[in-house]
XYZ file of C-alpha atoms in Angstrom:
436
model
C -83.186 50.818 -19.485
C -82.718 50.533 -15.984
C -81.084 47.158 -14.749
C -80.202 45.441 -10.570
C -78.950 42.795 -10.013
C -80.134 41.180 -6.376
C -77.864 38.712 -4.612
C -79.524 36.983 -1.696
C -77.623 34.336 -0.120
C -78.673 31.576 2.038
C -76.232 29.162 3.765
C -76.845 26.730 6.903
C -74.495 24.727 8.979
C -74.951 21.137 8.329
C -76.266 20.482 11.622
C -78.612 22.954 11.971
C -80.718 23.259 8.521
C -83.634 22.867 9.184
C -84.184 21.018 5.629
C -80.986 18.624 6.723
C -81.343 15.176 7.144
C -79.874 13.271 9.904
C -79.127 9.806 9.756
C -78.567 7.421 12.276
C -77.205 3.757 10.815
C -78.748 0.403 12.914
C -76.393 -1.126 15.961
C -73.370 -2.477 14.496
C -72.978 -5.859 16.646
C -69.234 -7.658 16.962
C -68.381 -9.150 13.759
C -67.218 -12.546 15.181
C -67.689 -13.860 19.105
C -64.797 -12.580 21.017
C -63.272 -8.653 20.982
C -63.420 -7.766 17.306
C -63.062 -4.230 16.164
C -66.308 -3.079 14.706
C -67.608 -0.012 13.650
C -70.593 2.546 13.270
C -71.369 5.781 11.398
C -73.652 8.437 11.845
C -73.842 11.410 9.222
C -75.752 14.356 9.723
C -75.997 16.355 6.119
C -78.126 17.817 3.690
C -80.577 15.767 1.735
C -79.248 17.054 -2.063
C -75.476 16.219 -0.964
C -73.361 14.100 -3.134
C -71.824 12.375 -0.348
C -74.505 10.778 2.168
C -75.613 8.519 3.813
C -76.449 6.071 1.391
C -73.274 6.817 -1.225
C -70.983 5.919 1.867
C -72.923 2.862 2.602
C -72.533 1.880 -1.205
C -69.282 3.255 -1.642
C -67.235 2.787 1.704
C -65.397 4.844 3.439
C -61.408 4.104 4.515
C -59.777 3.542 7.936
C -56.612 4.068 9.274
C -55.814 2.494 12.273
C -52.655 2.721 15.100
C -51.564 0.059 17.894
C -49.806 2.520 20.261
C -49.204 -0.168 23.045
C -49.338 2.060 26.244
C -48.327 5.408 24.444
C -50.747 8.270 23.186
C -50.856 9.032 19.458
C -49.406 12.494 20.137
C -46.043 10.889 21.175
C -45.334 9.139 17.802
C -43.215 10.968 15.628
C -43.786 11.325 11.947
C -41.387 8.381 11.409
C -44.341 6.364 12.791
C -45.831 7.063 9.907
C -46.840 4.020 8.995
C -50.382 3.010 10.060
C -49.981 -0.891 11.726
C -53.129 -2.300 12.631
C -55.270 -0.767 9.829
C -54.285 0.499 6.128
C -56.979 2.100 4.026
C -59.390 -0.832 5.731
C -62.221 -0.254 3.241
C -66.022 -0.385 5.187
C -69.331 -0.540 3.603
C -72.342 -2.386 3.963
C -74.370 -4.669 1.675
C -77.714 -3.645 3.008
C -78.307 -0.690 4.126
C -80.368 -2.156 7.255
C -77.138 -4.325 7.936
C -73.898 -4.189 9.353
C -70.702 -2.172 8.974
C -68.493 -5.071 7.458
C -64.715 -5.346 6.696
C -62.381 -7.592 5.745
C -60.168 -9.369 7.147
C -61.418 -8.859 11.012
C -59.006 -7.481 13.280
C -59.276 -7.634 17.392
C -58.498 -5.837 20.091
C -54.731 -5.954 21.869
C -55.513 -7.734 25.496
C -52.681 -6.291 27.076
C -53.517 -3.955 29.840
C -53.450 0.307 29.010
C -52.617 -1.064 25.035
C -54.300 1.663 22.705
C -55.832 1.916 19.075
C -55.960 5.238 17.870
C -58.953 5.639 14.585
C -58.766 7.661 11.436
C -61.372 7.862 8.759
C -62.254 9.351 5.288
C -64.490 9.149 2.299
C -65.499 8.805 -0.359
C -62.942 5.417 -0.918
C -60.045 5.550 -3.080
C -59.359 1.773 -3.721
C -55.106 3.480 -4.242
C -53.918 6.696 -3.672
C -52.077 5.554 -6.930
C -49.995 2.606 -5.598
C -50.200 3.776 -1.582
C -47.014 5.449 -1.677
C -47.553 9.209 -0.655
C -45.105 8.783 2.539
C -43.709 11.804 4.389
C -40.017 11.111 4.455
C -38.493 13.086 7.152
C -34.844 13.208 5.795
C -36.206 14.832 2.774
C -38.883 17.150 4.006
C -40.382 16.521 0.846
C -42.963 13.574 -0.280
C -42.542 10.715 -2.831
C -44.091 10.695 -6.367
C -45.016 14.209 -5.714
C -46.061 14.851 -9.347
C -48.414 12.002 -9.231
C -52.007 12.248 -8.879
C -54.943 9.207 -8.573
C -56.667 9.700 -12.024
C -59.471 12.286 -12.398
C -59.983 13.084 -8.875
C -56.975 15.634 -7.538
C -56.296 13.349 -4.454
C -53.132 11.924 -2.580
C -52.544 10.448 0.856
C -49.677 11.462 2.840
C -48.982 9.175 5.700
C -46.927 10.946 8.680
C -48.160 14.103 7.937
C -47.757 15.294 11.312
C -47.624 13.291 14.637
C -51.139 12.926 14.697
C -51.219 10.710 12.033
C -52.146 10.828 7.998
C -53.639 13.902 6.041
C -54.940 13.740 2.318
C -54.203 16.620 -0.216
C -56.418 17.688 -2.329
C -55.836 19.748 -5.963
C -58.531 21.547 -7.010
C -59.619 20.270 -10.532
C -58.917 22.775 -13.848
C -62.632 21.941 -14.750
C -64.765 24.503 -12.446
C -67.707 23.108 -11.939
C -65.831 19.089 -10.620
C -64.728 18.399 -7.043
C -64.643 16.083 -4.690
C -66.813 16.077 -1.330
C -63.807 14.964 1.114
C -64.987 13.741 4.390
C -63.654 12.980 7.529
C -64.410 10.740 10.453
C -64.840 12.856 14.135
C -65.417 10.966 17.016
C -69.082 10.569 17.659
C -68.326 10.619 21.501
C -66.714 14.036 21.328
C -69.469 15.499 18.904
C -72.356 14.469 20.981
C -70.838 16.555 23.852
C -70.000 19.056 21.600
C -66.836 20.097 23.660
C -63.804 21.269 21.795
C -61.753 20.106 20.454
C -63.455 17.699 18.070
C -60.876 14.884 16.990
C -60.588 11.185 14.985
C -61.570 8.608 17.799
C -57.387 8.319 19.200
C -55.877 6.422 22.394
C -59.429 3.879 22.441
C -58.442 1.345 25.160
C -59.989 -2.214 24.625
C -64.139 -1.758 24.381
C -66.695 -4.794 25.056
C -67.642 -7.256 22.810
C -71.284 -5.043 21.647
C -69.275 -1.579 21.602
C -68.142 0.034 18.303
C -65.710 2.563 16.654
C -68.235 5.446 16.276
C -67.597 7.933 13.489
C -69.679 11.238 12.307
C -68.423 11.920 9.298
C -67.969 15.719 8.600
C -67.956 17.753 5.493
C -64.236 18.898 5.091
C -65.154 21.210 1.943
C -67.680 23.846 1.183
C -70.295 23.696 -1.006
C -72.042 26.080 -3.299
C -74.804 25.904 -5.441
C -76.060 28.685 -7.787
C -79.771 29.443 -9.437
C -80.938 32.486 -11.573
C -84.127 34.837 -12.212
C -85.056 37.197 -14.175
C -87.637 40.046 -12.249
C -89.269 42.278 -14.660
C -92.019 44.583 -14.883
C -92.852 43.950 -18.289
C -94.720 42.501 -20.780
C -97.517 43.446 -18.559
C -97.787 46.319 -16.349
C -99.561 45.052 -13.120
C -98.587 45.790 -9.504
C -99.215 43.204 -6.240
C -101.744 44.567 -3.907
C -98.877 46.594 -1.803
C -98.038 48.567 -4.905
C -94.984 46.451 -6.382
C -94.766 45.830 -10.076
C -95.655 42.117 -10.398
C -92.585 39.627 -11.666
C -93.953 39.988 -15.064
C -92.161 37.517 -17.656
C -89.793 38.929 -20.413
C -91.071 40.737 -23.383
C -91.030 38.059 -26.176
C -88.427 40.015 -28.374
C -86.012 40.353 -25.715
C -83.753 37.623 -23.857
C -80.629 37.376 -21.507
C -77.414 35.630 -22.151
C -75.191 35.068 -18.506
C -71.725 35.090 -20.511
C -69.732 34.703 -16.950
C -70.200 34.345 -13.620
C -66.789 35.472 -11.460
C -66.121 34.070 -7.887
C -63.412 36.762 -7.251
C -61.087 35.846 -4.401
C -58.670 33.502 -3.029
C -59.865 30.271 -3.745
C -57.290 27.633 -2.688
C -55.723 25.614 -5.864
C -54.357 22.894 -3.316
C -54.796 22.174 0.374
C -54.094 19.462 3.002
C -57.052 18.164 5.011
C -55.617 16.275 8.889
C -58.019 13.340 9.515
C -57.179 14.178 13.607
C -59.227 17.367 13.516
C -60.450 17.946 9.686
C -58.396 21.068 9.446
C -56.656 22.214 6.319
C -53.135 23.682 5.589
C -53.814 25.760 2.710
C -50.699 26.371 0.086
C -49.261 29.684 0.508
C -50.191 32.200 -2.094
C -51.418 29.082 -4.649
C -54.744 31.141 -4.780
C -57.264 31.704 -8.209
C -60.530 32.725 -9.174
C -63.463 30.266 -9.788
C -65.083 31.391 -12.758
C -68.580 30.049 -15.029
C -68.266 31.012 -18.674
C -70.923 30.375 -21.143
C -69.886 28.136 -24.012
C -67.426 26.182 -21.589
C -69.738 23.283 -20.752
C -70.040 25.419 -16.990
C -74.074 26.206 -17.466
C -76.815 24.049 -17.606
C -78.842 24.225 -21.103
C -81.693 26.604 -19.600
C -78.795 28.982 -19.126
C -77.009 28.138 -21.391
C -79.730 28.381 -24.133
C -80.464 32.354 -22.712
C -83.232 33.037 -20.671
C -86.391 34.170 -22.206
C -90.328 35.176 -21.609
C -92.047 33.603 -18.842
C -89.327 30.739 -17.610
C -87.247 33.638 -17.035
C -89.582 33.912 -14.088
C -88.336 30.674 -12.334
C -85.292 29.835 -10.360
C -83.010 27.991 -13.079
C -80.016 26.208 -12.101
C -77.023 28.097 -13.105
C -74.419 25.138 -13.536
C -74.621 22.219 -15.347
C -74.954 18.968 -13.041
C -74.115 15.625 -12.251
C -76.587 12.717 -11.274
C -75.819 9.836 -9.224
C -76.551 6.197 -10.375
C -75.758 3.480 -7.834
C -72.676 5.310 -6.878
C -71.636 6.757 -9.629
C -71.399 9.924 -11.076
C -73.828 10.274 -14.932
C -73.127 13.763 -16.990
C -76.772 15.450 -16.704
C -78.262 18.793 -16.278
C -79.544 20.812 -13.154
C -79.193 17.776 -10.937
C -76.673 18.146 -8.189
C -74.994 20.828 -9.650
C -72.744 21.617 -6.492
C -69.531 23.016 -6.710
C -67.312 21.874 -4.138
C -64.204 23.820 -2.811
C -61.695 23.930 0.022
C -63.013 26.478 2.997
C -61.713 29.657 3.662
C -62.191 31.690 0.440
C -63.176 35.373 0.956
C -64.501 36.812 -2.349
C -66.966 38.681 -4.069
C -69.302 37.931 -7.098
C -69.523 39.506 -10.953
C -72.163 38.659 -13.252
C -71.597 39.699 -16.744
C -74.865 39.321 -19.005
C -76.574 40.592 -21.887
C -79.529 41.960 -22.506
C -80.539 41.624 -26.888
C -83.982 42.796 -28.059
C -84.536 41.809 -31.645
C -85.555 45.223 -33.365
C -85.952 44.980 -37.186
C -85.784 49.228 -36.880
C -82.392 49.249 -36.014
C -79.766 48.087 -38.454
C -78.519 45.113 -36.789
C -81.718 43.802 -36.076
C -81.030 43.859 -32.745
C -79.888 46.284 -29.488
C -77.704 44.755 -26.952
C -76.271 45.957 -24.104
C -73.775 44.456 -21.713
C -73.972 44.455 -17.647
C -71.143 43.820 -15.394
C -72.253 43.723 -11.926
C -70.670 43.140 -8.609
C -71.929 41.893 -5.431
C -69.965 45.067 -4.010
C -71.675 47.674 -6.057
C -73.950 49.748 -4.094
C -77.213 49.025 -6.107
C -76.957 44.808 -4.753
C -79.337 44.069 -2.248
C -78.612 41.586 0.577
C -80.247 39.979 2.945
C -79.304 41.115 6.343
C -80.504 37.734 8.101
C -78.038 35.347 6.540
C -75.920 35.819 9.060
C -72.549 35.937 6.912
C -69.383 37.814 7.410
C -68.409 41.140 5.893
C -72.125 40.245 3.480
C -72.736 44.538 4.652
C -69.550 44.837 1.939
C -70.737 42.264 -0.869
C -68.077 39.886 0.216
C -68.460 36.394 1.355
C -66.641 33.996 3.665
C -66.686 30.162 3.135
C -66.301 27.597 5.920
C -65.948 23.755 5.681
C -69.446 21.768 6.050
C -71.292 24.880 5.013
C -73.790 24.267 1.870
C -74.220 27.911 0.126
C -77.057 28.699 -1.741
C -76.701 31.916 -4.391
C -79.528 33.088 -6.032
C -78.602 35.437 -8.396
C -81.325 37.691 -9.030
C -81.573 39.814 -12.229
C -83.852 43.022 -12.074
C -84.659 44.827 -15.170
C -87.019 47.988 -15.259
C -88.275 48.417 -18.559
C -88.014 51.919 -20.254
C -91.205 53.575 -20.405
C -92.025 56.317 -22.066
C -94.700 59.120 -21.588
C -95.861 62.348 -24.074
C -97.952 65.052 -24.023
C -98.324 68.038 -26.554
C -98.078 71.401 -25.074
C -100.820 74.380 -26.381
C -100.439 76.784 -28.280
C -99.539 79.760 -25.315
C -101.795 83.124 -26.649
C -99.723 86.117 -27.203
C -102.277 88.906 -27.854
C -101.239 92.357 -29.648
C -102.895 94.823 -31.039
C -100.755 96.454 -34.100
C -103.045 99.611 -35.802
C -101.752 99.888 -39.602
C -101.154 102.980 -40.202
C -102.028 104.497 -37.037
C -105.072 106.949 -37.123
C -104.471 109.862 -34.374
């Protein structure tokens, strides 16, 4: 039996997809008559995300916030760690047709050439357990380092560098959980789209109907997986062009996915700078990501094996997570994104089986095993998605990239053809006795 497997992949930037969503929210007006500080957001990402739009309305997002007097944010030193006009400032709205709100209200310095300088995440962590991730600089080390805010790998560190705080991030032991960190650009600076893109820093006082203006940017990179099965059989028919149709599965045979292998350098732990949204990535603190069946990684379809006709249709791959006002429900094939830090350069193995019950044979059943690597020479690609090194199976991740594997499962099905060869004539004559 002759078996492919087919890996196309399709990714798109987040502000180019041409399925993305962008988002504008309504004017923000002052929060109070005079010079308050007031803010507005504009997100441009995919519909499917788990962090839009509407979760940041519901769920905030977190500012920190500078008074620099006269001096620019680049001349504090990390013992100025400590953010003075803003800390963790919480903003949301009520209604999503409303108003950025915060609490309490905080105004702009009136003396001349005084600065504020912006920084912004989400989702919100009410604590990064107790607020006390501080850089100290006689140390060179951080405080409670072996402290973590329960069940989602994050920790603030305040004076991370002179351009203000940084959050680390620990990728979680469970494969298929992350979290989709964002961070707050100035919308100024990505309008003109002129490098370099930075938090909204050294803001002299605005008037009264300006605003803070964030677009908040995906800091991680997301992947989502499906799976088919292509097959020529049960029934042999061919599309008009001469390809064998995507026949379903013969009914006594099925495929169980035992693992999918992301094969590379995937980061373990990384710190993401709220000035620019880049990430130091820990030295050598590098692992696989790998899917295994029976691990709680695949959703039932796959999990169940795939079989007869639904083998046809793209299945999700992972189990998923839906989202009920804000938070996250255990569920299956619903926002089954994985979410990881950016920079990862790997390649992909799919180990499967492939069981056809047989009553002939004496184990009632044949099964063979396939590993196969998006670097063997038999994977297909396709050569418009526009990825690096994708000519050698391998694959590149960057941050605010969603990528979209379909995992595509060939199998040829043994056929088998006879004839009987006639009898070839072989005349000769034999005289008995011979008669001279």
């Amino acid at each position: 039996m002759k078996k492919f497997f087919y890996l196309a992949l399709a990714a798109a930037a987040m502000a180019s997809c041409s399925s993305d969503e962008s988002i504008t929210s309504p004017e923000v007006t002052a929060e109070a008559a005079g010079d308050a500080v007031s803010f507005g957001v504009y997100s441009q990402t995919t519909r499917s995300t788990i962090e839009d739009q509407s979760t940041v309305e519901r769920g905030g997002f977190g500012v920190f916030a500078f008074s620099q007097m006269t001096e620019d944010i680049a001349s504090y030193t990390k013992q100025n760690y400590m953010p003075d006009f803003m800390y963790n400032q919480k903003v949301y709205k009520t209604d999503p047709a409303g108003d950025w709100i915060y609490a309490p209200i905080k105004y702009w310095p009136n003396n001349p050439g005084a600065k504020l300088s912006f920084y912004a995440y989400a989702p919100y962590f009410e604590k990064f357990n107790n607020d006390v991730y501080v850089y100290t600089p006689e140390s060179n080390d951080y405080s409670n380092e072996d402290s973590i805010i329960a069940g989602k790998n994050v920790r603030l560190i305040l004076g991370y560098d002179a351009m203000g705080p940084a959050i680390e991030y620990t990728r979680s032991s469970v494969a298929t959980e992350g979290v989709d960190l964002l961070w707050g650009a100035d919308k100024k600076l990505v309008t003109a789209a002129v490098p370099p893109i930075t938090a909204p820093v050294n803001y002299e006082k605005q008037k009264v109907d300006e605003k803070i203006e964030f677009t908040f940017k995906h800091a991680m990179s997301r992947l989502y997986f499906n799976v088919q099965v292509f097959s020529d059989q049960k029934d042999i028919v061919s599309v008009p062009d001469g390809t064998p149709a995507n026949n379903g599965l013969a009914e006594n045979t099925k495929i169980v996915i035992q693992k999918v292998e992301l094969i590379g350098n995937f980061a373990n732990k990384g710190t993401l700078r709220l000035y620019d949204g880049t990430w130091k990535i820990e030295k050598g603190d590098y692992s696989n990501l790998v899917f295994e069946k029976g691990m709680g990684h695949f959703s039932k379809a796959v999990e169940d094996s795939l079989k007869l006709d639904d083998a046809k249709n793209e299945i999700d791959l992972l189990v998923g997570k839906s989202l009920d006002a804000g938070t996250l429900l255990p569920e299956t094939d619903i926002n089954n994104f994985v979410m990881v830090m950016p920079g990862a350069s790997f390649y992909i193995q799919i180990t499967y089986d492939v069981i056809t019950t047989d009553p002939a044979n004496p184990k009632n059943s044949s099964k063979v095993t396939n590993v196969i690597k998006s670097t063997d020479a038999n994977v297909a690609f396709n050569p418009s998605n526009g990825f690096a090194n994708s000519e050698t199976g391998k694959y590149k991740l960057e941050a605010g990239k969603a990528y979209n594997f379909h995992l595509n499962i060939g199998m040829t099905s043994v056929k088998i053809d006879a004839e009987v060869k006639p009898w070839e004539p072989f005349n000769q004559e034999i005289a008995l006795p011979e008669n001279n």
